[in-house]
Amino acid sequence: MTNFVLVAGAWLGSWAWNDVLPDLRADGHAVHPLTLSGLADKQGVAAGQQTHVEDIVDYVERLDLHDVVLVGHSYSGIPAGQAAERIGDRLARVVFVDSDVPADGESFVSGWPEGRPRIEAAIAANDGFWPPLTAADFAGQGLGDEEIARIVAGAAPHPGATLTEPAVLRGPLGSLPATYIKCLLDGAEPSGDVAALLKGDRWELVTMETGHWPMFSRPRELARVLLDAAGTGR
């Protein structure tokens, strides 16, 4: 039995995976959607980037999980990539869903050279939080009005320190067994750092014909991709 640990991206919590859970569980696996500190039902908890790494590691160790497929979406690829290193032989595979990936000494905003001033200004103007997107920001991402309304209603301001603190890697990220899911409506090609990692023999690329939030736009297809990545699909 695989233990899927699912971590959604900025502004979101464990609830974002609700439509993906049934198909993973129907295939006989344990599924653990995780909310990071400061978000959703954990709003009010102070958090930096290393807090989010610890959230994941502590959860896996506290429940004594093994054969873990750790899934990080969007921003959460950064803490998930670091946590994947730290859980050692508990890890079966890490899956990055249209996500950023950690680079030692670099932050989330480091990967946004053009957007960095805008993000930092938004954080400064919103008491240290990155404000959620509006409905208009989800246009062209394969989402219907109902899905967009769900995301907007459930989103919470994202702790700014998690975006500006640097990642800490203990070894090369390319040594981890990994799948990268590229959602093509959000760009036809992976970023340069991801493309470099995909040249290694431990990383696999999978594409989906949908936008940046596939847990809402194509939940059943995403579940199948996750099962295939884990080598458990029937």
PDB file of C-alpha atoms in Angstrom:
ATOM      1  CA  MET A   1       0.000   0.000   0.000  1.00  0.00           C
ATOM      2  CA  THR A   2       1.319   3.407  -0.985  1.00  0.00           C
ATOM      3  CA  ASN A   3       0.941   6.409   1.303  1.00  0.00           C
ATOM      4  CA  PHE A   4       0.148   9.453  -0.803  1.00  0.00           C
ATOM      5  CA  VAL A   5       0.959  12.691   1.033  1.00  0.00           C
ATOM      6  CA  LEU A   6      -0.611  15.585  -0.881  1.00  0.00           C
ATOM      7  CA  VAL A   7       0.429  19.211  -0.378  1.00  0.00           C
ATOM      8  CA  ALA A   8      -1.380  21.951  -2.305  1.00  0.00           C
ATOM      9  CA  GLY A   9       0.183  25.217  -3.414  1.00  0.00           C
ATOM     10  CA  ALA A  10      -0.036  28.800  -2.199  1.00  0.00           C
ATOM     11  CA  TRP A  11      -3.245  29.944  -0.482  1.00  0.00           C
ATOM     12  CA  LEU A  12      -4.713  26.415  -0.369  1.00  0.00           C
ATOM     13  CA  GLY A  13      -5.146  23.667   2.225  1.00  0.00           C
ATOM     14  CA  SER A  14      -5.880  19.948   2.364  1.00  0.00           C
ATOM     15  CA  TRP A  15      -9.399  20.595   1.072  1.00  0.00           C
ATOM     16  CA  ALA A  16      -7.991  21.315  -2.406  1.00  0.00           C
ATOM     17  CA  TRP A  17      -7.459  17.567  -2.961  1.00  0.00           C
ATOM     18  CA  ASN A  18     -11.028  16.465  -2.167  1.00  0.00           C
ATOM     19  CA  ASP A  19     -11.859  15.473  -5.753  1.00  0.00           C
ATOM     20  CA  VAL A  20      -8.630  13.488  -6.153  1.00  0.00           C
ATOM     21  CA  LEU A  21      -8.931  11.389  -2.995  1.00  0.00           C
ATOM     22  CA  PRO A  22     -11.670   8.925  -4.038  1.00  0.00           C
ATOM     23  CA  ASP A  23      -9.786   7.397  -6.982  1.00  0.00           C
ATOM     24  CA  LEU A  24      -6.562   7.021  -4.999  1.00  0.00           C
ATOM     25  CA  ARG A  25      -8.413   5.338  -2.150  1.00  0.00           C
ATOM     26  CA  ALA A  26     -10.410   3.152  -4.530  1.00  0.00           C
ATOM     27  CA  ASP A  27      -7.096   1.740  -5.752  1.00  0.00           C
ATOM     28  CA  GLY A  28      -6.357   0.585  -2.208  1.00  0.00           C
ATOM     29  CA  HIS A  29      -3.972   3.264  -0.984  1.00  0.00           C
ATOM     30  CA  ALA A  30      -3.794   5.521   2.048  1.00  0.00           C
ATOM     31  CA  VAL A  31      -4.134   9.208   1.236  1.00  0.00           C
ATOM     32  CA  HIS A  32      -2.994  12.044   3.465  1.00  0.00           C
ATOM     33  CA  PRO A  33      -3.905  15.556   2.274  1.00  0.00           C
ATOM     34  CA  LEU A  34      -1.896  17.987   4.368  1.00  0.00           C
ATOM     35  CA  THR A  35      -2.491  21.623   5.289  1.00  0.00           C
ATOM     36  CA  LEU A  36       0.649  23.675   5.858  1.00  0.00           C
ATOM     37  CA  SER A  37       1.027  26.065   8.785  1.00  0.00           C
ATOM     38  CA  GLY A  38      -0.663  29.423   8.341  1.00  0.00           C
ATOM     39  CA  LEU A  39      -3.185  28.227   5.754  1.00  0.00           C
ATOM     40  CA  ALA A  40      -6.814  27.011   5.683  1.00  0.00           C
ATOM     41  CA  ASP A  41      -7.653  25.497   9.088  1.00  0.00           C
ATOM     42  CA  LYS A  42      -4.143  26.390  10.343  1.00  0.00           C
ATOM     43  CA  GLN A  43      -4.463  30.141   9.797  1.00  0.00           C
ATOM     44  CA  GLY A  44      -2.876  32.157  12.572  1.00  0.00           C
ATOM     45  CA  VAL A  45       0.101  29.798  12.931  1.00  0.00           C
ATOM     46  CA  ALA A  46       3.362  31.612  12.218  1.00  0.00           C
ATOM     47  CA  ALA A  47       5.246  30.061   9.314  1.00  0.00           C
ATOM     48  CA  GLY A  48       8.434  30.387   7.319  1.00  0.00           C
ATOM     49  CA  GLN A  49       9.583  28.102   4.552  1.00  0.00           C
ATOM     50  CA  GLN A  50      11.385  25.735   6.919  1.00  0.00           C
ATOM     51  CA  THR A  51       8.186  25.543   8.999  1.00  0.00           C
ATOM     52  CA  HIS A  52       6.482  24.079   5.944  1.00  0.00           C
ATOM     53  CA  VAL A  53       9.302  21.597   5.408  1.00  0.00           C
ATOM     54  CA  GLU A  54       8.976  20.533   9.036  1.00  0.00           C
ATOM     55  CA  ASP A  55       5.186  20.257   8.694  1.00  0.00           C
ATOM     56  CA  ILE A  56       5.682  17.557   6.055  1.00  0.00           C
ATOM     57  CA  VAL A  57       8.571  15.722   7.705  1.00  0.00           C
ATOM     58  CA  ASP A  58       6.907  15.733  11.131  1.00  0.00           C
ATOM     59  CA  TYR A  59       3.661  14.409   9.671  1.00  0.00           C
ATOM     60  CA  VAL A  60       5.373  11.504   7.899  1.00  0.00           C
ATOM     61  CA  GLU A  61       7.450  10.604  10.948  1.00  0.00           C
ATOM     62  CA  ARG A  62       4.644  11.013  13.481  1.00  0.00           C
ATOM     63  CA  LEU A  63       2.406   8.612  11.555  1.00  0.00           C
ATOM     64  CA  ASP A  64       5.388   6.343  10.803  1.00  0.00           C
ATOM     65  CA  LEU A  65       4.567   6.353   7.099  1.00  0.00           C
ATOM     66  CA  HIS A  66       6.566   4.303   4.621  1.00  0.00           C
ATOM     67  CA  ASP A  67       6.355   3.856   0.842  1.00  0.00           C
ATOM     68  CA  VAL A  68       5.513   7.561   0.667  1.00  0.00           C
ATOM     69  CA  VAL A  69       4.655   9.268  -2.601  1.00  0.00           C
ATOM     70  CA  LEU A  70       5.030  12.917  -1.674  1.00  0.00           C
ATOM     71  CA  VAL A  71       3.122  15.286  -3.955  1.00  0.00           C
ATOM     72  CA  GLY A  72       3.821  19.020  -4.038  1.00  0.00           C
ATOM     73  CA  HIS A  73       1.741  21.408  -6.146  1.00  0.00           C
ATOM     74  CA  SER A  74       2.912  24.863  -7.280  1.00  0.00           C
ATOM     75  CA  TYR A  75       4.687  26.668  -4.392  1.00  0.00           C
ATOM     76  CA  SER A  76       4.632  23.497  -2.304  1.00  0.00           C
ATOM     77  CA  GLY A  77       7.107  21.789  -4.596  1.00  0.00           C
ATOM     78  CA  ILE A  78       9.743  23.821  -2.737  1.00  0.00           C
ATOM     79  CA  PRO A  79       9.062  22.468   0.782  1.00  0.00           C
ATOM     80  CA  ALA A  80       8.117  19.038  -0.605  1.00  0.00           C
ATOM     81  CA  GLY A  81      11.436  18.717  -2.417  1.00  0.00           C
ATOM     82  CA  GLN A  82      13.329  19.497   0.772  1.00  0.00           C
ATOM     83  CA  ALA A  83      11.145  17.182   2.857  1.00  0.00           C
ATOM     84  CA  ALA A  84      11.636  14.364   0.333  1.00  0.00           C
ATOM     85  CA  GLU A  85      15.358  14.431   1.118  1.00  0.00           C
ATOM     86  CA  ARG A  86      14.795  14.397   4.852  1.00  0.00           C
ATOM     87  CA  ILE A  87      12.404  11.465   5.098  1.00  0.00           C
ATOM     88  CA  GLY A  88      15.076   9.178   3.633  1.00  0.00           C
ATOM     89  CA  ASP A  89      14.082   5.615   2.865  1.00  0.00           C
ATOM     90  CA  ARG A  90      10.458   6.335   3.740  1.00  0.00           C
ATOM     91  CA  LEU A  91      10.208   8.002   0.323  1.00  0.00           C
ATOM     92  CA  ALA A  92       9.108   6.003  -2.712  1.00  0.00           C
ATOM     93  CA  ARG A  93       8.804   8.981  -5.063  1.00  0.00           C
ATOM     94  CA  VAL A  94       8.277  12.720  -5.086  1.00  0.00           C
ATOM     95  CA  VAL A  95       5.817  14.199  -7.580  1.00  0.00           C
ATOM     96  CA  PHE A  96       5.938  17.866  -8.518  1.00  0.00           C
ATOM     97  CA  VAL A  97       2.596  19.086  -9.912  1.00  0.00           C
ATOM     98  CA  ASP A  98       3.291  22.082 -12.185  1.00  0.00           C
ATOM     99  CA  SER A  99       5.439  23.315  -9.341  1.00  0.00           C
ATOM    100  CA  ASP A 100       8.499  25.242  -8.392  1.00  0.00           C
ATOM    101  CA  VAL A 101      11.424  23.116  -7.232  1.00  0.00           C
ATOM    102  CA  PRO A 102      13.884  24.017  -4.475  1.00  0.00           C
ATOM    103  CA  ALA A 103      17.410  25.233  -5.149  1.00  0.00           C
ATOM    104  CA  ASP A 104      19.806  25.435  -2.233  1.00  0.00           C
ATOM    105  CA  GLY A 105      20.032  28.993  -0.924  1.00  0.00           C
ATOM    106  CA  GLU A 106      17.272  30.246  -3.210  1.00  0.00           C
ATOM    107  CA  SER A 107      13.703  31.229  -2.318  1.00  0.00           C
ATOM    108  CA  PHE A 108      10.373  31.039  -4.112  1.00  0.00           C
ATOM    109  CA  VAL A 109      10.684  34.654  -5.239  1.00  0.00           C
ATOM    110  CA  SER A 110      14.228  33.997  -6.510  1.00  0.00           C
ATOM    111  CA  GLY A 111      12.643  32.069  -9.349  1.00  0.00           C
ATOM    112  CA  TRP A 112      10.485  35.063 -10.321  1.00  0.00           C
ATOM    113  CA  PRO A 113      13.046  37.681 -11.405  1.00  0.00           C
ATOM    114  CA  GLU A 114      10.413  39.803 -13.131  1.00  0.00           C
ATOM    115  CA  GLY A 115       7.664  39.196 -10.580  1.00  0.00           C
ATOM    116  CA  ARG A 116       9.762  39.391  -7.436  1.00  0.00           C
ATOM    117  CA  PRO A 117       9.279  43.136  -6.780  1.00  0.00           C
ATOM    118  CA  ARG A 118       5.541  42.771  -7.311  1.00  0.00           C
ATOM    119  CA  ILE A 119       5.244  39.820  -4.921  1.00  0.00           C
ATOM    120  CA  GLU A 120       7.403  41.459  -2.258  1.00  0.00           C
ATOM    121  CA  ALA A 121       5.398  44.681  -2.552  1.00  0.00           C
ATOM    122  CA  ALA A 122       2.135  42.756  -2.177  1.00  0.00           C
ATOM    123  CA  ILE A 123       3.469  41.017   0.940  1.00  0.00           C
ATOM    124  CA  ALA A 124       4.614  44.320   2.454  1.00  0.00           C
ATOM    125  CA  ALA A 125       1.228  45.913   1.764  1.00  0.00           C
ATOM    126  CA  ASN A 126      -0.734  43.023   3.293  1.00  0.00           C
ATOM    127  CA  ASP A 127       0.779  42.635   6.768  1.00  0.00           C
ATOM    128  CA  GLY A 128       3.307  40.020   5.684  1.00  0.00           C
ATOM    129  CA  PHE A 129       0.936  37.885   3.603  1.00  0.00           C
ATOM    130  CA  TRP A 130       0.608  37.254  -0.130  1.00  0.00           C
ATOM    131  CA  PRO A 131      -3.050  37.985  -0.961  1.00  0.00           C
ATOM    132  CA  PRO A 132      -5.023  35.297  -2.814  1.00  0.00           C
ATOM    133  CA  LEU A 133      -5.800  35.530  -6.510  1.00  0.00           C
ATOM    134  CA  THR A 134      -9.095  36.909  -7.771  1.00  0.00           C
ATOM    135  CA  ALA A 135     -11.494  35.007 -10.018  1.00  0.00           C
ATOM    136  CA  ALA A 136     -10.162  36.794 -13.101  1.00  0.00           C
ATOM    137  CA  ASP A 137      -6.668  35.409 -12.468  1.00  0.00           C
ATOM    138  CA  PHE A 138      -7.874  31.860 -13.197  1.00  0.00           C
ATOM    139  CA  ALA A 139      -8.983  32.578 -16.767  1.00  0.00           C
ATOM    140  CA  GLY A 140      -7.542  30.271 -19.413  1.00  0.00           C
ATOM    141  CA  GLN A 141      -6.659  27.509 -16.957  1.00  0.00           C
ATOM    142  CA  GLY A 142      -9.325  24.992 -17.899  1.00  0.00           C
ATOM    143  CA  LEU A 143     -11.535  25.784 -14.917  1.00  0.00           C
ATOM    144  CA  GLY A 144     -15.285  26.281 -14.898  1.00  0.00           C
ATOM    145  CA  ASP A 145     -17.067  28.969 -12.915  1.00  0.00           C
ATOM    146  CA  GLU A 146     -17.897  26.506 -10.132  1.00  0.00           C
ATOM    147  CA  GLU A 147     -14.289  25.391  -9.707  1.00  0.00           C
ATOM    148  CA  ILE A 148     -13.025  28.966  -9.718  1.00  0.00           C
ATOM    149  CA  ALA A 149     -15.593  29.948  -7.111  1.00  0.00           C
ATOM    150  CA  ARG A 150     -14.481  27.052  -4.882  1.00  0.00           C
ATOM    151  CA  ILE A 151     -10.827  28.056  -5.075  1.00  0.00           C
ATOM    152  CA  VAL A 152     -11.512  31.730  -4.424  1.00  0.00           C
ATOM    153  CA  ALA A 153     -13.834  30.967  -1.499  1.00  0.00           C
ATOM    154  CA  GLY A 154     -11.371  28.559   0.123  1.00  0.00           C
ATOM    155  CA  ALA A 155      -8.151  30.493  -0.420  1.00  0.00           C
ATOM    156  CA  ALA A 156      -6.349  32.137   2.496  1.00  0.00           C
ATOM    157  CA  PRO A 157      -3.616  34.791   2.555  1.00  0.00           C
ATOM    158  CA  HIS A 158      -0.262  33.013   2.226  1.00  0.00           C
ATOM    159  CA  PRO A 159       2.489  33.634   4.833  1.00  0.00           C
ATOM    160  CA  GLY A 160       5.036  35.839   3.078  1.00  0.00           C
ATOM    161  CA  ALA A 161       8.101  34.478   4.889  1.00  0.00           C
ATOM    162  CA  THR A 162       7.595  31.094   3.217  1.00  0.00           C
ATOM    163  CA  LEU A 163       8.160  32.800  -0.130  1.00  0.00           C
ATOM    164  CA  THR A 164      11.252  34.811   0.747  1.00  0.00           C
ATOM    165  CA  GLU A 165      13.245  32.415   2.953  1.00  0.00           C
ATOM    166  CA  PRO A 166      15.867  30.247   1.197  1.00  0.00           C
ATOM    167  CA  ALA A 167      15.651  26.516   0.638  1.00  0.00           C
ATOM    168  CA  VAL A 168      18.144  24.196   2.314  1.00  0.00           C
ATOM    169  CA  LEU A 169      19.105  21.100   0.341  1.00  0.00           C
ATOM    170  CA  ARG A 170      21.419  18.403   1.683  1.00  0.00           C
ATOM    171  CA  GLY A 171      22.250  16.881  -1.685  1.00  0.00           C
ATOM    172  CA  PRO A 172      21.456  17.153  -5.407  1.00  0.00           C
ATOM    173  CA  LEU A 173      17.723  17.244  -6.093  1.00  0.00           C
ATOM    174  CA  GLY A 174      18.289  15.158  -9.211  1.00  0.00           C
ATOM    175  CA  SER A 175      19.201  12.154  -7.070  1.00  0.00           C
ATOM    176  CA  LEU A 176      15.601  11.804  -5.863  1.00  0.00           C
ATOM    177  CA  PRO A 177      13.180   9.533  -7.733  1.00  0.00           C
ATOM    178  CA  ALA A 178      10.802  12.112  -9.165  1.00  0.00           C
ATOM    179  CA  THR A 179       7.975  12.785 -11.577  1.00  0.00           C
ATOM    180  CA  TYR A 180       7.312  16.286 -12.866  1.00  0.00           C
ATOM    181  CA  ILE A 181       3.779  16.978 -14.116  1.00  0.00           C
ATOM    182  CA  LYS A 182       3.662  19.883 -16.593  1.00  0.00           C
ATOM    183  CA  CYS A 183       0.226  21.410 -17.084  1.00  0.00           C
ATOM    184  CA  LEU A 184       0.314  22.704 -20.630  1.00  0.00           C
ATOM    185  CA  LEU A 185      -2.244  25.523 -20.348  1.00  0.00           C
ATOM    186  CA  ASP A 186       0.171  27.133 -17.903  1.00  0.00           C
ATOM    187  CA  GLY A 187       3.083  26.988 -20.367  1.00  0.00           C
ATOM    188  CA  ALA A 188       4.237  24.461 -22.923  1.00  0.00           C
ATOM    189  CA  GLU A 189       7.675  23.818 -21.431  1.00  0.00           C
ATOM    190  CA  PRO A 190       9.054  23.269 -17.919  1.00  0.00           C
ATOM    191  CA  SER A 191      11.237  25.992 -16.475  1.00  0.00           C
ATOM    192  CA  GLY A 192      14.965  25.833 -17.138  1.00  0.00           C
ATOM    193  CA  ASP A 193      15.844  24.401 -13.730  1.00  0.00           C
ATOM    194  CA  VAL A 194      13.257  21.651 -14.123  1.00  0.00           C
ATOM    195  CA  ALA A 195      14.401  20.913 -17.685  1.00  0.00           C
ATOM    196  CA  ALA A 196      17.929  20.414 -16.370  1.00  0.00           C
ATOM    197  CA  LEU A 197      16.720  17.989 -13.705  1.00  0.00           C
ATOM    198  CA  LEU A 198      14.714  16.037 -16.292  1.00  0.00           C
ATOM    199  CA  LYS A 199      17.932  15.249 -18.132  1.00  0.00           C
ATOM    200  CA  GLY A 200      18.895  12.935 -15.280  1.00  0.00           C
ATOM    201  CA  ASP A 201      17.882   9.300 -15.207  1.00  0.00           C
ATOM    202  CA  ARG A 202      15.779   9.580 -12.018  1.00  0.00           C
ATOM    203  CA  TRP A 203      13.307  12.214 -13.207  1.00  0.00           C
ATOM    204  CA  GLU A 204      10.314  11.620 -15.467  1.00  0.00           C
ATOM    205  CA  LEU A 205       8.147  14.178 -17.276  1.00  0.00           C
ATOM    206  CA  VAL A 206       4.380  13.765 -17.650  1.00  0.00           C
ATOM    207  CA  THR A 207       2.183  16.353 -19.374  1.00  0.00           C
ATOM    208  CA  MET A 208      -1.486  17.147 -18.802  1.00  0.00           C
ATOM    209  CA  GLU A 209      -3.707  19.116 -21.197  1.00  0.00           C
ATOM    210  CA  THR A 210      -5.043  21.381 -18.481  1.00  0.00           C
ATOM    211  CA  GLY A 211      -4.136  24.381 -16.384  1.00  0.00           C
ATOM    212  CA  HIS A 212      -2.190  25.037 -13.203  1.00  0.00           C
ATOM    213  CA  TRP A 213      -4.823  23.637 -10.815  1.00  0.00           C
ATOM    214  CA  PRO A 214      -5.460  20.089 -12.124  1.00  0.00           C
ATOM    215  CA  MET A 215      -6.885  18.898  -8.803  1.00  0.00           C
ATOM    216  CA  PHE A 216      -9.885  21.060  -9.692  1.00  0.00           C
ATOM    217  CA  SER A 217      -9.913  20.973 -13.497  1.00  0.00           C
ATOM    218  CA  ARG A 218      -8.977  17.289 -14.076  1.00  0.00           C
ATOM    219  CA  PRO A 219      -9.050  15.511 -10.694  1.00  0.00           C
ATOM    220  CA  ARG A 220      -9.627  11.980 -11.983  1.00  0.00           C
ATOM    221  CA  GLU A 221      -6.926  12.312 -14.625  1.00  0.00           C
ATOM    222  CA  LEU A 222      -4.538  13.679 -12.015  1.00  0.00           C
ATOM    223  CA  ALA A 223      -5.307  10.739  -9.731  1.00  0.00           C
ATOM    224  CA  ARG A 224      -4.469   8.337 -12.570  1.00  0.00           C
ATOM    225  CA  VAL A 225      -1.193  10.148 -13.249  1.00  0.00           C
ATOM    226  CA  LEU A 226      -0.290   9.934  -9.556  1.00  0.00           C
ATOM    227  CA  LEU A 227      -1.073   6.210  -9.486  1.00  0.00           C
ATOM    228  CA  ASP A 228       1.045   5.665 -12.573  1.00  0.00           C
ATOM    229  CA  ALA A 229       3.900   7.685 -11.089  1.00  0.00           C
ATOM    230  CA  ALA A 230       3.764   5.508  -8.006  1.00  0.00           C
ATOM    231  CA  GLY A 231       3.725   2.372 -10.161  1.00  0.00           C
ATOM    232  CA  THR A 232       0.440   1.279  -8.627  1.00  0.00           C
ATOM    233  CA  GLY A 233      -2.119   1.970 -11.371  1.00  0.00           C
ATOM    234  CA  ARG A 234      -4.379  -0.865 -12.391  1.00  0.00           C
TER     235      ARG A 234
END
